[in-house]
PDB file of C-alpha atoms in Angstrom:
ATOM      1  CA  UNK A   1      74.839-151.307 -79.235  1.00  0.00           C
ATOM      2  CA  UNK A   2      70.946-151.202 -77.816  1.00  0.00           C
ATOM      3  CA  UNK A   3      71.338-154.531 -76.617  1.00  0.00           C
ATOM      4  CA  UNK A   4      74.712-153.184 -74.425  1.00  0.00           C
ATOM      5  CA  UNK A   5      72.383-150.453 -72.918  1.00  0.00           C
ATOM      6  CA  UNK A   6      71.381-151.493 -68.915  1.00  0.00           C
ATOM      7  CA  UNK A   7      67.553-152.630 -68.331  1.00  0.00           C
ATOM      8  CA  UNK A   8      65.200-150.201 -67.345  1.00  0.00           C
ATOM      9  CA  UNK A   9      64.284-149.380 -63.593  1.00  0.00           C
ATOM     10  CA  UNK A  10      60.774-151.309 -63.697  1.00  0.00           C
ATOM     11  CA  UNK A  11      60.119-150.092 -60.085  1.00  0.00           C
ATOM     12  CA  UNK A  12      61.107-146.268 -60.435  1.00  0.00           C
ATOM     13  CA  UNK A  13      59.073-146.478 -64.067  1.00  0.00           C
ATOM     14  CA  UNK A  14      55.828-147.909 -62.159  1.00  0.00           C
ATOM     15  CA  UNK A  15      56.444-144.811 -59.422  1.00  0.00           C
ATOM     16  CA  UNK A  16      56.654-142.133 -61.785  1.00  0.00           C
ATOM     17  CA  UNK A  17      53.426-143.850 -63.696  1.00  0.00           C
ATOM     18  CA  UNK A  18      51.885-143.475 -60.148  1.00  0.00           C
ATOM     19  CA  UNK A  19      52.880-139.728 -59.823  1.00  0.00           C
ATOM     20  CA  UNK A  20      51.737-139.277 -63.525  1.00  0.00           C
ATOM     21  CA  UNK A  21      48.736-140.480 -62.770  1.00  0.00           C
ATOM     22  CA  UNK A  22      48.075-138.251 -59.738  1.00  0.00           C
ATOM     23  CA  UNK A  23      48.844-135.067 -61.268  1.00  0.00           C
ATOM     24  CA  UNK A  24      52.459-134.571 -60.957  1.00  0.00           C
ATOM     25  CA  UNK A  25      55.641-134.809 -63.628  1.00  0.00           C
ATOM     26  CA  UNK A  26      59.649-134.685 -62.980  1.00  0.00           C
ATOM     27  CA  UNK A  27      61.795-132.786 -64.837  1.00  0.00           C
ATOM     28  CA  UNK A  28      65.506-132.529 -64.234  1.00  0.00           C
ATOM     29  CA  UNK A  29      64.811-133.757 -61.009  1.00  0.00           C
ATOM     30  CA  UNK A  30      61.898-131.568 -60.031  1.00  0.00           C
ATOM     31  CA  UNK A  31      58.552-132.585 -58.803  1.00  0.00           C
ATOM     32  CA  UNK A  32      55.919-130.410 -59.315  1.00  0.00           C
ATOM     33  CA  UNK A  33      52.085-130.603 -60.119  1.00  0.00           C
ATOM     34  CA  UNK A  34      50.666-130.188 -64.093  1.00  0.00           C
ATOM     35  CA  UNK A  35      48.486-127.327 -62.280  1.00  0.00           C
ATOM     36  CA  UNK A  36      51.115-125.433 -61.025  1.00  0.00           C
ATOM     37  CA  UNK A  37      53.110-125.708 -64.211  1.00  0.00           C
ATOM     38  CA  UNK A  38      50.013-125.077 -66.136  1.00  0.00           C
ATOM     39  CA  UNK A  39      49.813-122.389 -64.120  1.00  0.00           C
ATOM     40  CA  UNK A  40      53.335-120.794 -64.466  1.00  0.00           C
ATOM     41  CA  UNK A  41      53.186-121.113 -68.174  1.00  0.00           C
ATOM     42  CA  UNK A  42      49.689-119.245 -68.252  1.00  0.00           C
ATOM     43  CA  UNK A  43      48.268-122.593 -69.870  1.00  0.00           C
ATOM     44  CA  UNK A  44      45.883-125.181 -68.965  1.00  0.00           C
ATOM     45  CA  UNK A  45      46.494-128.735 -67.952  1.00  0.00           C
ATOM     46  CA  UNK A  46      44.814-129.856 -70.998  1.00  0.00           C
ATOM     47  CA  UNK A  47      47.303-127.806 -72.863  1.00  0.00           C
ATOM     48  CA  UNK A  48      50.409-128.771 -70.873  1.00  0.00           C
ATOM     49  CA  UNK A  49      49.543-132.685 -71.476  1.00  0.00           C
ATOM     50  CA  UNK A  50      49.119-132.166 -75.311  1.00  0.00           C
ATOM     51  CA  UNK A  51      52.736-130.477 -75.127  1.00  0.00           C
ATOM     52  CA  UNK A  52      54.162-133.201 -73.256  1.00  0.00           C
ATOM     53  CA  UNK A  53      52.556-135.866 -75.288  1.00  0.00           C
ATOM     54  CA  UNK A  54      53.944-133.756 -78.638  1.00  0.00           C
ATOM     55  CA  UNK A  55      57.128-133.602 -77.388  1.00  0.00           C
ATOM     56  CA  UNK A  56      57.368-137.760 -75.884  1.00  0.00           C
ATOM     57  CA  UNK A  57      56.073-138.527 -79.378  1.00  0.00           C
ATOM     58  CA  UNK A  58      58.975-136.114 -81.115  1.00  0.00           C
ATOM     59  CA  UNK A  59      61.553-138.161 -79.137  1.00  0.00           C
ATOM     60  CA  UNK A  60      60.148-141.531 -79.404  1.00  0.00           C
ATOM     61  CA  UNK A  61      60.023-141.165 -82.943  1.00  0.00           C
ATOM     62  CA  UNK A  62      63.565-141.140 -82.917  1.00  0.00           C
ATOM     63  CA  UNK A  63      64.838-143.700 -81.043  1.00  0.00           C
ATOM     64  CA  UNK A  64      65.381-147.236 -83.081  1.00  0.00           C
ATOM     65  CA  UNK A  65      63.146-149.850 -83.322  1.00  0.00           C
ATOM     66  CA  UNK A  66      62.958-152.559 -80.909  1.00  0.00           C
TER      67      UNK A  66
END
């Protein structure tokens, strides 16, 4: 079944690495800065990223091998 699934998009992955990398994360098709969403969660970036990374991890765990 896995092997049926479509390659990834190699050149929107290496964008949203970019935009990662500047400061800013998509979700459900918003844009918006790890600041401001620090912000609006009354967090801290530092915080935010450990969520994110907890909940990547949570998911990834998940998925099969390979």
């Amino acid at each position: 079944m896995i092997g049926m699934l479509p390659e990834g998009d190699t050149e929107a992955g290496a964008a949203a690495e970019q935009k990662g990398g500047e400061g800013t994360v998509s979700a459900g098709g918003a844009e918006i800065s790890l600041e401001e969403a620090a912000s609006q969660q009354d967090t801290t970036v530092e915080a935010q990223c450990q969520q994110i990374e907890a909940a990547v991890n949570q998911v990834a765990a998940q998925l099969p091998e390979g």
